[in-house]
Amino acid sequence: MTMALTLGIDVAVRAEHQATLARDGATVWRGRKFWTRPADLERLWADLDLPDPAELTVVVEPTRNAWIVLAEWFRCHGARVVMVPTTQSADLRKYYSKHTKNDRIDSELLARLPLLHPEGLREYSGQGPADSLRRLVKQRSTMVKRRVAVFARLDALVELLGPAWYAVLGSNYGIAALEFLARYADPHAVIRLGRARLTRFLIARSRGAWRDDHAAGLITAARETLALWGTGDGSDGMDFAELAEDIAHEAEQALFLTRQIRQIDERVANLYADADPAGIVASAPGVGAVISAVIAGRIGDPHRFTSLAAIRAYTGLVPKVNQSGVSKVESSITKAGDPLLREMLCTAADQARRVDPQFAAKYQRLMVGDRHHESAICHLATHLVTRIAACMRAGQPYALRDVDGTPITEAEDGRSSRRATRSTRGGAKTSDTGGCVSAASRRRTRSPRSRDALQQPSPPIPSLRAARWLDLG
């Protein structure tokens, strides 16, 4: 009879790892220390003395990114690698070691975990943080948020020059506006530059989009600023040179981040083409180039999830449930999943309701019922990711269908969604997964409060600057 061998590893980031080996739950040895170095790993592998590497199960906790190297090394050597969620292992650790917490006990707990709590283990698949697309879409999101913060600071500084500058440059800073602010934010410098030279500068930086009219507007704005800040003795009421330096610093940061984001976009496009050559994710409504790459990169292999419900739970868009006996209370969403994936799904769902008739009908029913706009969008995002995951599993592109299930073309989808929005409150029920999974009935509720809310326009996007840099498909 084959004995089950389990190696529990307490992963450290800056210190030595500790390992414990157990055979059928009985500890063989414990507290073996090693580093993530080839020599240490080979020595540990030799000490295991395995006739068949497939007999070994390695249990690790996802500690930052230090675990991924160990997991990949053991998997390449034929061992089975499983992970345990940190919240579950923490609860078991409290029971296992009531008064003491150290690395030796942690590694022993992980070695015994397959017997104590086997359903809490998740087999390691993919490369996790080492996956290029997964890592790159997160990096892009971080840079976009940094640029939005820079734009907010830039707005505050430009406001000191007066409203005329904001009227000429616009609310969204392009390359031409940023290049101008990086060099000529001082109104004295704008006037000295003159209309002819400023026109040539703007034509070169904007590729001909900004010409003489913008140059004239900027010179007028500079003169208005000097008039606003002028004093009785003819001097300036502000040090414009220092203000121009501050504006230049912010504009240069925005230019740098813009160049970085463009480079990342090119890399993301190539990686997404390799990850989803059939374009299944991009075929979904409301999903463009950026959002499709985020969904493909953050979900990874959809077959690694046990069910579609597990994928929904991974997004954190499912409600918290408190059930006891005949009572069941569903409160706010868990938000326990990937925040970037959740953000992109909600953005895509808000666009999908304008394109897909079934989503439009469901949004209408939710708003007529007891839901507000954000709650309805969360519901739609849950259904959208379920449909996308089902299509990814089946290897089929997303198929747009009318509320009665009739396939429609791209030319008809806008008209059908508008008809669904104007339809009666009952409408036709739609399936969770469109053409990929069978339909399921859904509960409908109504209240006067939500009927009143339906008459109000949809709330605006929280940040217009962030929306400009998101691909809304």
Short mmCIF file of C-alpha atoms in Angstrom, two decimals:
data_model
loop_
_atom_site.label_atom_id
_atom_site.label_comp_id
_atom_site.label_asym_id
_atom_site.label_seq_id
_atom_site.Cartn_x
_atom_site.Cartn_y
_atom_site.Cartn_z
CA MET A 1 0.00 0.00 0.00
CA THR A 2 1.37 3.42 -1.00
CA MET A 3 2.04 5.76 1.90
CA ALA A 4 1.03 9.41 1.44
CA LEU A 5 3.96 11.76 1.95
CA THR A 6 3.29 15.42 2.70
CA LEU A 7 5.92 18.15 2.91
CA GLY A 8 4.70 21.27 4.69
CA ILE A 9 6.83 24.35 4.05
CA ASP A 10 6.53 27.55 6.06
CA VAL A 11 7.73 30.06 3.48
CA ALA A 12 9.77 33.05 4.64
CA VAL A 13 10.65 36.14 2.63
CA ARG A 14 13.94 37.23 4.20
CA ALA A 15 14.74 34.27 6.45
CA GLU A 16 15.16 30.51 6.07
CA HIS A 17 12.17 28.37 5.19
CA GLN A 18 11.18 25.55 7.54
CA ALA A 19 9.87 22.19 6.35
CA THR A 20 8.17 19.24 8.04
CA LEU A 21 7.66 15.82 6.44
CA ALA A 22 4.67 13.68 7.40
CA ARG A 23 3.67 10.18 6.30
CA ASP A 24 -0.09 9.54 6.56
CA GLY A 25 -0.36 12.31 9.15
CA ALA A 26 2.52 11.05 11.32
CA THR A 27 5.54 13.36 11.52
CA VAL A 28 8.73 11.87 10.07
CA TRP A 29 10.96 14.87 10.72
CA ARG A 30 10.33 18.54 11.41
CA GLY A 31 12.03 21.93 11.42
CA ARG A 32 14.34 21.33 8.44
CA LYS A 33 15.68 24.76 7.45
CA PHE A 34 16.70 25.72 3.93
CA TRP A 35 16.96 28.66 1.54
CA THR A 36 15.56 29.08 -1.95
CA ARG A 37 18.88 28.15 -3.52
CA PRO A 38 19.58 25.26 -5.91
CA ALA A 39 22.04 23.58 -3.54
CA ASP A 40 19.67 23.72 -0.56
CA LEU A 41 16.73 22.46 -2.60
CA GLU A 42 18.73 19.58 -4.07
CA ARG A 43 19.90 18.61 -0.57
CA LEU A 44 16.32 18.65 0.71
CA TRP A 45 15.16 16.60 -2.27
CA ALA A 46 17.87 14.02 -1.63
CA ASP A 47 16.83 13.75 2.04
CA LEU A 48 13.29 12.91 0.97
CA ASP A 49 14.58 9.79 -0.86
CA LEU A 50 11.48 9.38 -3.00
CA PRO A 51 11.08 6.27 -5.16
CA ASP A 52 8.29 8.05 -7.03
CA PRO A 53 8.14 11.88 -6.93
CA ALA A 54 4.41 11.76 -7.64
CA GLU A 55 3.86 10.36 -4.12
CA LEU A 56 4.91 13.68 -2.57
CA THR A 57 2.43 16.48 -1.88
CA VAL A 58 3.97 19.86 -1.07
CA VAL A 59 1.75 22.23 0.94
CA VAL A 60 2.58 25.95 0.98
CA GLU A 61 0.92 29.22 1.90
CA PRO A 62 1.05 32.03 -0.69
CA THR A 63 3.49 34.33 1.12
CA ARG A 64 4.05 37.37 -1.13
CA ASN A 65 5.91 36.10 -4.22
CA ALA A 66 8.46 33.95 -2.38
CA TRP A 67 6.29 30.83 -2.63
CA ILE A 68 6.04 30.80 -6.42
CA VAL A 69 9.72 29.87 -6.93
CA LEU A 70 9.45 26.94 -4.51
CA ALA A 71 6.19 25.75 -6.02
CA GLU A 72 7.58 25.81 -9.55
CA TRP A 73 10.76 23.99 -8.51
CA PHE A 74 8.92 21.13 -6.81
CA ARG A 75 6.38 20.86 -9.64
CA CYS A 76 9.16 20.59 -12.20
CA HIS A 77 10.60 17.72 -10.15
CA GLY A 78 7.32 15.79 -10.33
CA ALA A 79 5.77 16.58 -6.94
CA ARG A 80 2.16 17.68 -6.48
CA VAL A 81 1.97 21.23 -5.13
CA VAL A 82 -1.12 22.48 -3.30
CA MET A 83 -1.87 25.80 -1.64
CA VAL A 84 -4.00 26.65 1.36
CA PRO A 85 -5.72 30.04 1.79
CA THR A 86 -4.01 32.02 4.51
CA THR A 87 -7.28 32.70 6.35
CA GLN A 88 -8.06 28.99 6.66
CA SER A 89 -4.57 28.03 7.79
CA ALA A 90 -4.62 30.85 10.36
CA ASP A 91 -7.82 29.49 11.90
CA LEU A 92 -6.42 25.97 12.05
CA ARG A 93 -3.17 27.28 13.50
CA LYS A 94 -5.05 28.92 16.38
CA TYR A 95 -6.57 25.56 17.24
CA TYR A 96 -3.35 23.62 16.74
CA SER A 97 -1.08 25.97 18.72
CA LYS A 98 -3.09 27.84 21.32
CA HIS A 99 -0.23 29.51 23.16
CA THR A 100 2.72 29.38 20.76
CA LYS A 101 3.24 30.45 17.19
CA ASN A 102 6.55 29.67 15.48
CA ASP A 103 7.84 28.48 12.12
CA ARG A 104 8.27 24.86 13.25
CA ILE A 105 4.63 24.60 14.30
CA ASP A 106 3.54 26.32 11.09
CA SER A 107 5.39 23.83 8.91
CA GLU A 108 4.03 20.89 10.94
CA LEU A 109 0.50 22.22 10.55
CA LEU A 110 0.93 22.44 6.79
CA ALA A 111 2.28 18.88 6.68
CA ARG A 112 -0.80 17.55 8.50
CA LEU A 113 -3.27 19.75 6.66
CA PRO A 114 -4.21 17.17 3.97
CA LEU A 115 -5.67 15.01 6.75
CA LEU A 116 -7.05 17.82 8.92
CA HIS A 117 -8.71 19.88 6.22
CA PRO A 118 -8.31 18.35 2.73
CA GLU A 119 -11.14 20.38 1.17
CA GLY A 120 -9.24 23.59 1.95
CA LEU A 121 -6.35 22.72 -0.37
CA ARG A 122 -6.03 24.19 -3.86
CA GLU A 123 -3.75 22.50 -6.36
CA TYR A 124 -1.13 24.82 -7.79
CA SER A 125 -1.69 25.57 -11.47
CA GLY A 126 -0.38 28.22 -13.78
CA GLN A 127 2.37 30.53 -12.64
CA GLY A 128 0.45 32.95 -10.42
CA PRO A 129 2.40 36.20 -9.95
CA ALA A 130 5.05 34.90 -12.36
CA ASP A 131 2.56 35.02 -15.26
CA SER A 132 3.51 37.97 -17.45
CA LEU A 133 -0.01 39.03 -18.48
CA ARG A 134 -1.34 38.82 -14.93
CA ARG A 135 1.51 40.94 -13.64
CA LEU A 136 1.49 43.46 -16.47
CA VAL A 137 -2.22 44.37 -16.34
CA LYS A 138 -1.83 45.08 -12.63
CA GLN A 139 1.19 47.26 -13.32
CA ARG A 140 -0.78 49.17 -15.96
CA SER A 141 -3.65 49.77 -13.55
CA THR A 142 -1.22 51.12 -10.95
CA MET A 143 0.35 53.51 -13.46
CA VAL A 144 -3.04 54.77 -14.65
CA LYS A 145 -4.01 55.55 -11.06
CA ARG A 146 -0.72 57.36 -10.53
CA ARG A 147 -1.33 59.44 -13.64
CA VAL A 148 -4.84 60.30 -12.48
CA ALA A 149 -3.34 61.56 -9.20
CA VAL A 150 -0.80 63.64 -11.16
CA PHE A 151 -3.60 65.13 -13.27
CA ALA A 152 -5.49 66.08 -10.12
CA ARG A 153 -2.45 67.92 -8.73
CA LEU A 154 -1.88 69.54 -12.12
CA ASP A 155 -5.48 70.75 -12.18
CA ALA A 156 -5.03 72.38 -8.79
CA LEU A 157 -1.88 74.20 -9.92
CA VAL A 158 -3.32 75.39 -13.25
CA GLU A 159 -6.34 76.80 -11.40
CA LEU A 160 -3.97 79.33 -9.82
CA LEU A 161 -3.41 80.81 -13.28
CA GLY A 162 -7.11 81.45 -13.81
CA PRO A 163 -10.00 79.76 -15.64
CA ALA A 164 -8.87 80.87 -19.10
CA TRP A 165 -6.03 78.32 -19.14
CA TYR A 166 -8.39 75.50 -18.28
CA ALA A 167 -10.76 76.61 -21.05
CA VAL A 168 -8.01 76.51 -23.70
CA LEU A 169 -6.16 73.37 -22.58
CA GLY A 170 -9.30 71.36 -21.92
CA SER A 171 -10.20 68.94 -19.16
CA ASN A 172 -8.12 66.04 -20.52
CA TYR A 173 -4.41 66.66 -20.81
CA GLY A 174 -3.00 65.29 -24.05
CA ILE A 175 0.61 65.23 -25.15
CA ALA A 176 0.46 68.76 -26.58
CA ALA A 177 -1.00 70.24 -23.39
CA LEU A 178 1.54 68.46 -21.19
CA GLU A 179 4.47 69.49 -23.42
CA PHE A 180 3.26 73.09 -23.28
CA LEU A 181 2.87 73.10 -19.49
CA ALA A 182 6.29 71.49 -19.05
CA ARG A 183 7.94 74.43 -20.88
CA TYR A 184 5.72 77.51 -20.85
CA ALA A 185 3.55 77.54 -17.73
CA ASP A 186 4.86 81.02 -16.88
CA PRO A 187 2.53 83.64 -18.47
CA HIS A 188 5.52 85.97 -19.05
CA ALA A 189 7.22 83.19 -21.06
CA VAL A 190 4.08 82.67 -23.15
CA ILE A 191 3.90 86.34 -24.08
CA ARG A 192 7.63 86.51 -24.87
CA LEU A 193 7.34 83.42 -27.07
CA GLY A 194 4.86 85.15 -29.37
CA ARG A 195 2.00 83.87 -31.44
CA ALA A 196 4.00 82.63 -34.45
CA ARG A 197 6.51 80.54 -32.50
CA LEU A 198 3.82 79.23 -30.15
CA THR A 199 1.73 78.15 -33.16
CA ARG A 200 4.68 76.20 -34.61
CA PHE A 201 5.28 74.58 -31.23
CA LEU A 202 1.65 73.47 -30.88
CA ILE A 203 1.45 72.15 -34.45
CA ALA A 204 4.56 70.03 -33.91
CA ARG A 205 3.44 68.65 -30.52
CA SER A 206 -0.20 68.02 -31.47
CA ARG A 207 0.43 66.68 -35.00
CA GLY A 208 -1.52 69.55 -36.48
CA ALA A 209 -4.57 69.34 -34.22
CA TRP A 210 -3.76 72.60 -32.40
CA ARG A 211 -3.01 75.63 -34.54
CA ASP A 212 -3.21 79.40 -34.53
CA ASP A 213 -6.50 79.59 -32.62
CA HIS A 214 -5.08 77.68 -29.64
CA ALA A 215 -1.96 79.83 -29.66
CA ALA A 216 -4.07 82.98 -29.61
CA GLY A 217 -6.18 81.56 -26.78
CA LEU A 218 -3.10 80.77 -24.67
CA ILE A 219 -1.64 84.24 -25.15
CA THR A 220 -4.98 85.76 -24.16
CA ALA A 221 -5.07 83.49 -21.09
CA ALA A 222 -1.54 84.59 -20.11
CA ARG A 223 -2.50 88.26 -20.32
CA GLU A 224 -5.63 87.60 -18.28
CA THR A 225 -3.52 85.90 -15.60
CA LEU A 226 -1.20 88.89 -15.35
CA ALA A 227 -4.22 91.18 -15.05
CA LEU A 228 -5.76 89.01 -12.32
CA TRP A 229 -2.56 88.91 -10.25
CA GLY A 230 -1.37 92.43 -10.99
CA THR A 231 -0.80 94.91 -8.18
CA GLY A 232 -1.06 98.66 -8.04
CA ASP A 233 2.69 99.19 -8.34
CA GLY A 234 2.92 97.12 -11.54
CA SER A 235 4.53 94.03 -9.96
CA ASP A 236 3.14 90.50 -9.94
CA GLY A 237 1.19 89.27 -6.96
CA MET A 238 2.65 85.79 -7.40
CA ASP A 239 6.02 84.28 -8.21
CA PHE A 240 5.06 82.81 -11.60
CA ALA A 241 8.53 81.33 -12.15
CA GLU A 242 8.22 79.11 -9.07
CA LEU A 243 4.67 78.13 -10.00
CA ALA A 244 5.84 77.23 -13.51
CA GLU A 245 8.53 74.96 -12.02
CA ASP A 246 5.94 73.12 -9.93
CA ILE A 247 3.65 72.72 -12.94
CA ALA A 248 6.57 71.50 -15.06
CA HIS A 249 7.41 68.78 -12.52
CA GLU A 250 3.86 67.43 -12.59
CA ALA A 251 3.61 67.66 -16.39
CA GLU A 252 6.89 65.78 -16.84
CA GLN A 253 5.66 63.03 -14.51
CA ALA A 254 2.45 62.76 -16.54
CA LEU A 255 4.42 62.57 -19.79
CA PHE A 256 6.67 59.85 -18.39
CA LEU A 257 3.71 57.80 -17.16
CA THR A 258 1.93 58.24 -20.49
CA ARG A 259 4.94 56.87 -22.37
CA GLN A 260 5.19 53.95 -19.93
CA ILE A 261 1.49 53.13 -20.31
CA ARG A 262 1.78 53.14 -24.10
CA GLN A 263 4.69 50.71 -23.95
CA ILE A 264 2.78 48.48 -21.55
CA ASP A 265 -0.27 48.56 -23.84
CA GLU A 266 1.83 47.16 -26.68
CA ARG A 267 3.17 44.37 -24.49
CA VAL A 268 -0.28 43.60 -23.09
CA ALA A 269 -1.73 43.33 -26.60
CA ASN A 270 0.92 40.78 -27.61
CA LEU A 271 0.54 38.74 -24.42
CA TYR A 272 -3.25 38.70 -24.69
CA ALA A 273 -3.02 37.51 -28.30
CA ASP A 274 -0.96 34.55 -27.05
CA ALA A 275 -3.23 33.84 -24.07
CA ASP A 276 -6.53 34.10 -25.98
CA PRO A 277 -5.79 33.63 -29.70
CA ALA A 278 -9.48 33.08 -30.50
CA GLY A 279 -10.45 36.37 -28.82
CA ILE A 280 -13.15 34.71 -26.71
CA VAL A 281 -12.94 37.22 -23.85
CA ALA A 282 -12.89 40.18 -26.23
CA SER A 283 -16.06 38.89 -27.92
CA ALA A 284 -18.13 39.67 -24.81
CA PRO A 285 -20.17 42.90 -24.78
CA GLY A 286 -18.63 45.90 -23.05
CA VAL A 287 -15.17 44.34 -23.17
CA GLY A 288 -12.41 46.12 -25.08
CA ALA A 289 -8.69 45.59 -25.47
CA VAL A 290 -7.67 46.59 -21.94
CA ILE A 291 -10.54 44.92 -20.07
CA SER A 292 -10.22 41.67 -22.04
CA ALA A 293 -6.53 41.48 -21.14
CA VAL A 294 -7.32 42.08 -17.46
CA ILE A 295 -9.98 39.35 -17.40
CA ALA A 296 -7.79 36.84 -19.23
CA GLY A 297 -4.73 37.66 -17.11
CA ARG A 298 -6.38 37.70 -13.69
CA ILE A 299 -8.60 34.62 -14.21
CA GLY A 300 -5.94 32.61 -16.01
CA ASP A 301 -6.95 29.04 -16.79
CA PRO A 302 -10.72 28.79 -16.14
CA HIS A 303 -10.46 25.02 -15.73
CA ARG A 304 -8.50 25.45 -12.50
CA PHE A 305 -11.76 26.39 -10.78
CA THR A 306 -14.03 23.57 -9.68
CA SER A 307 -17.17 25.29 -10.98
CA LEU A 308 -18.57 28.54 -12.33
CA ALA A 309 -19.68 29.36 -8.79
CA ALA A 310 -16.03 29.20 -7.71
CA ILE A 311 -15.14 31.74 -10.40
CA ARG A 312 -17.89 34.04 -9.17
CA ALA A 313 -16.57 33.70 -5.61
CA TYR A 314 -13.05 34.49 -6.85
CA THR A 315 -14.24 37.87 -8.14
CA GLY A 316 -15.61 38.85 -4.72
CA LEU A 317 -18.91 39.94 -6.29
CA VAL A 318 -21.01 37.37 -4.46
CA PRO A 319 -22.96 38.42 -1.34
CA LYS A 320 -22.05 37.49 2.20
CA VAL A 321 -24.42 34.84 3.56
CA ASN A 322 -25.48 34.33 7.18
CA GLN A 323 -27.70 31.25 7.36
CA SER A 324 -29.09 29.43 10.38
CA GLY A 325 -32.04 27.08 10.26
CA VAL A 326 -34.80 28.60 8.17
CA SER A 327 -33.30 32.12 8.24
CA LYS A 328 -30.92 33.32 5.57
CA VAL A 329 -29.52 36.84 5.29
CA GLU A 330 -27.52 38.06 2.29
CA SER A 331 -25.68 41.31 2.93
CA SER A 332 -23.07 43.22 0.94
CA ILE A 333 -20.62 41.56 -1.45
CA THR A 334 -17.60 39.83 0.03
CA LYS A 335 -14.94 41.80 -1.92
CA ALA A 336 -12.67 38.86 -1.13
CA GLY A 337 -11.41 38.40 -4.66
CA ASP A 338 -9.19 40.24 -7.09
CA PRO A 339 -9.95 44.01 -6.83
CA LEU A 340 -8.65 44.82 -10.32
CA LEU A 341 -10.77 42.07 -11.88
CA ARG A 342 -13.80 43.27 -9.94
CA GLU A 343 -13.27 46.87 -11.09
CA MET A 344 -12.97 45.91 -14.76
CA LEU A 345 -16.00 43.59 -14.61
CA CYS A 346 -18.17 46.37 -13.20
CA THR A 347 -16.94 48.77 -15.88
CA ALA A 348 -17.66 46.21 -18.60
CA ALA A 349 -21.09 45.39 -17.15
CA ASP A 350 -22.09 49.05 -17.22
CA GLN A 351 -21.32 49.07 -20.94
CA ALA A 352 -22.79 45.63 -21.63
CA ARG A 353 -26.25 46.75 -20.51
CA ARG A 354 -26.18 49.24 -23.39
CA VAL A 355 -25.26 46.55 -25.94
CA ASP A 356 -26.64 43.17 -24.87
CA PRO A 357 -30.49 43.02 -24.84
CA GLN A 358 -30.51 40.39 -22.09
CA PHE A 359 -28.35 42.53 -19.84
CA ALA A 360 -30.51 45.55 -20.64
CA ALA A 361 -33.65 43.64 -19.66
CA LYS A 362 -32.08 42.39 -16.44
CA TYR A 363 -30.88 45.87 -15.53
CA GLN A 364 -34.41 47.15 -16.12
CA ARG A 365 -35.92 44.52 -13.81
CA LEU A 366 -33.37 45.18 -11.08
CA MET A 367 -33.94 48.92 -11.18
CA VAL A 368 -37.73 48.47 -11.11
CA GLY A 369 -37.22 46.14 -8.17
CA ASP A 370 -35.40 46.99 -4.97
CA ARG A 371 -31.94 47.70 -6.45
CA HIS A 372 -30.06 50.92 -7.05
CA HIS A 373 -27.65 51.51 -9.93
CA GLU A 374 -24.46 50.23 -8.27
CA SER A 375 -26.18 47.13 -6.90
CA ALA A 376 -27.62 46.36 -10.33
CA ILE A 377 -24.20 46.76 -11.96
CA CYS A 378 -22.69 44.31 -9.43
CA HIS A 379 -25.39 41.79 -10.35
CA LEU A 380 -24.68 42.27 -14.05
CA ALA A 381 -20.92 41.93 -13.47
CA THR A 382 -21.48 38.58 -11.76
CA HIS A 383 -23.50 37.30 -14.71
CA LEU A 384 -20.99 38.70 -17.19
CA VAL A 385 -18.01 36.91 -15.67
CA THR A 386 -20.04 33.69 -15.48
CA ARG A 387 -20.84 33.89 -19.17
CA ILE A 388 -17.27 34.77 -20.12
CA ALA A 389 -15.88 31.90 -18.04
CA ALA A 390 -18.38 29.47 -19.55
CA CYS A 391 -17.37 30.56 -23.05
CA MET A 392 -13.68 30.21 -22.14
CA ARG A 393 -14.28 26.69 -20.87
CA ALA A 394 -16.27 25.73 -23.96
CA GLY A 395 -13.84 27.42 -26.34
CA GLN A 396 -16.67 29.35 -28.00
CA PRO A 397 -17.03 33.11 -28.57
CA TYR A 398 -19.77 35.06 -26.87
CA ALA A 399 -23.05 35.03 -28.83
CA LEU A 400 -25.40 38.00 -28.54
CA ARG A 401 -29.02 36.95 -28.16
CA ASP A 402 -32.29 38.79 -27.86
CA VAL A 403 -34.42 38.51 -24.72
CA ASP A 404 -36.26 35.55 -26.28
CA GLY A 405 -32.99 33.73 -27.07
CA THR A 406 -32.90 34.61 -30.77
CA PRO A 407 -29.36 35.20 -32.06
CA ILE A 408 -28.80 38.75 -33.24
CA THR A 409 -26.10 40.44 -35.28
CA GLU A 410 -23.88 43.30 -34.19
CA ALA A 411 -25.96 45.71 -36.26
CA GLU A 412 -29.09 44.72 -34.36
CA ASP A 413 -27.72 44.65 -30.82
CA GLY A 414 -28.13 48.37 -30.13
CA ARG A 415 -31.75 48.44 -31.28
CA SER A 416 -32.56 45.27 -29.34
CA SER A 417 -31.04 46.60 -26.11
CA ARG A 418 -33.06 49.81 -26.44
CA ARG A 419 -36.22 47.77 -26.98
CA ALA A 420 -35.40 45.69 -23.90
CA THR A 421 -34.92 48.84 -21.84
CA ARG A 422 -38.31 50.16 -22.93
CA SER A 423 -40.03 46.81 -22.39
CA THR A 424 -42.31 45.99 -19.47
CA ARG A 425 -40.95 45.43 -16.02
CA GLY A 426 -41.47 41.68 -16.20
CA GLY A 427 -39.50 41.01 -19.34
CA ALA A 428 -37.97 37.68 -20.22
CA LYS A 429 -35.59 35.95 -17.89
CA THR A 430 -32.06 35.47 -19.09
CA SER A 431 -29.55 32.76 -18.41
CA ASP A 432 -26.38 33.08 -16.36
CA THR A 433 -24.15 32.02 -19.22
CA GLY A 434 -25.94 33.03 -22.40
CA GLY A 435 -25.51 30.45 -25.15
CA CYS A 436 -22.87 28.49 -23.24
CA VAL A 437 -24.83 27.28 -20.19
CA SER A 438 -28.51 26.49 -19.67
CA ALA A 439 -30.90 29.16 -18.37
CA ALA A 440 -31.74 29.56 -14.70
CA SER A 441 -34.67 31.35 -13.16
CA ARG A 442 -34.07 34.49 -11.12
CA ARG A 443 -36.03 36.10 -8.31
CA ARG A 444 -37.80 39.38 -9.04
CA THR A 445 -38.66 41.98 -6.45
CA ARG A 446 -40.34 45.37 -6.74
CA SER A 447 -40.64 48.39 -4.48
CA PRO A 448 -41.90 51.98 -4.94
CA ARG A 449 -38.50 53.30 -3.87
CA SER A 450 -36.71 51.64 -6.78
CA ARG A 451 -39.44 52.61 -9.25
CA ASP A 452 -38.80 56.22 -8.29
CA ALA A 453 -35.06 55.67 -8.65
CA LEU A 454 -35.58 54.33 -12.17
CA GLN A 455 -36.82 57.73 -13.31
CA GLN A 456 -33.50 59.32 -12.29
CA PRO A 457 -30.58 59.39 -14.75
CA SER A 458 -27.69 57.01 -14.23
CA PRO A 459 -25.07 58.43 -11.85
CA PRO A 460 -21.99 59.87 -13.51
CA ILE A 461 -18.66 58.10 -13.60
CA PRO A 462 -16.87 58.91 -10.29
CA SER A 463 -13.76 60.27 -11.99
CA LEU A 464 -13.81 61.61 -15.53
CA ARG A 465 -10.04 61.45 -15.70
CA ALA A 466 -9.94 57.77 -14.79
CA ALA A 467 -12.69 57.02 -17.30
CA ARG A 468 -10.70 58.57 -20.12
CA TRP A 469 -7.87 56.13 -19.69
CA LEU A 470 -10.03 53.05 -19.26
CA ASP A 471 -10.94 51.09 -22.36
CA LEU A 472 -14.71 50.84 -22.28
CA GLY A 473 -14.87 48.55 -25.28
#
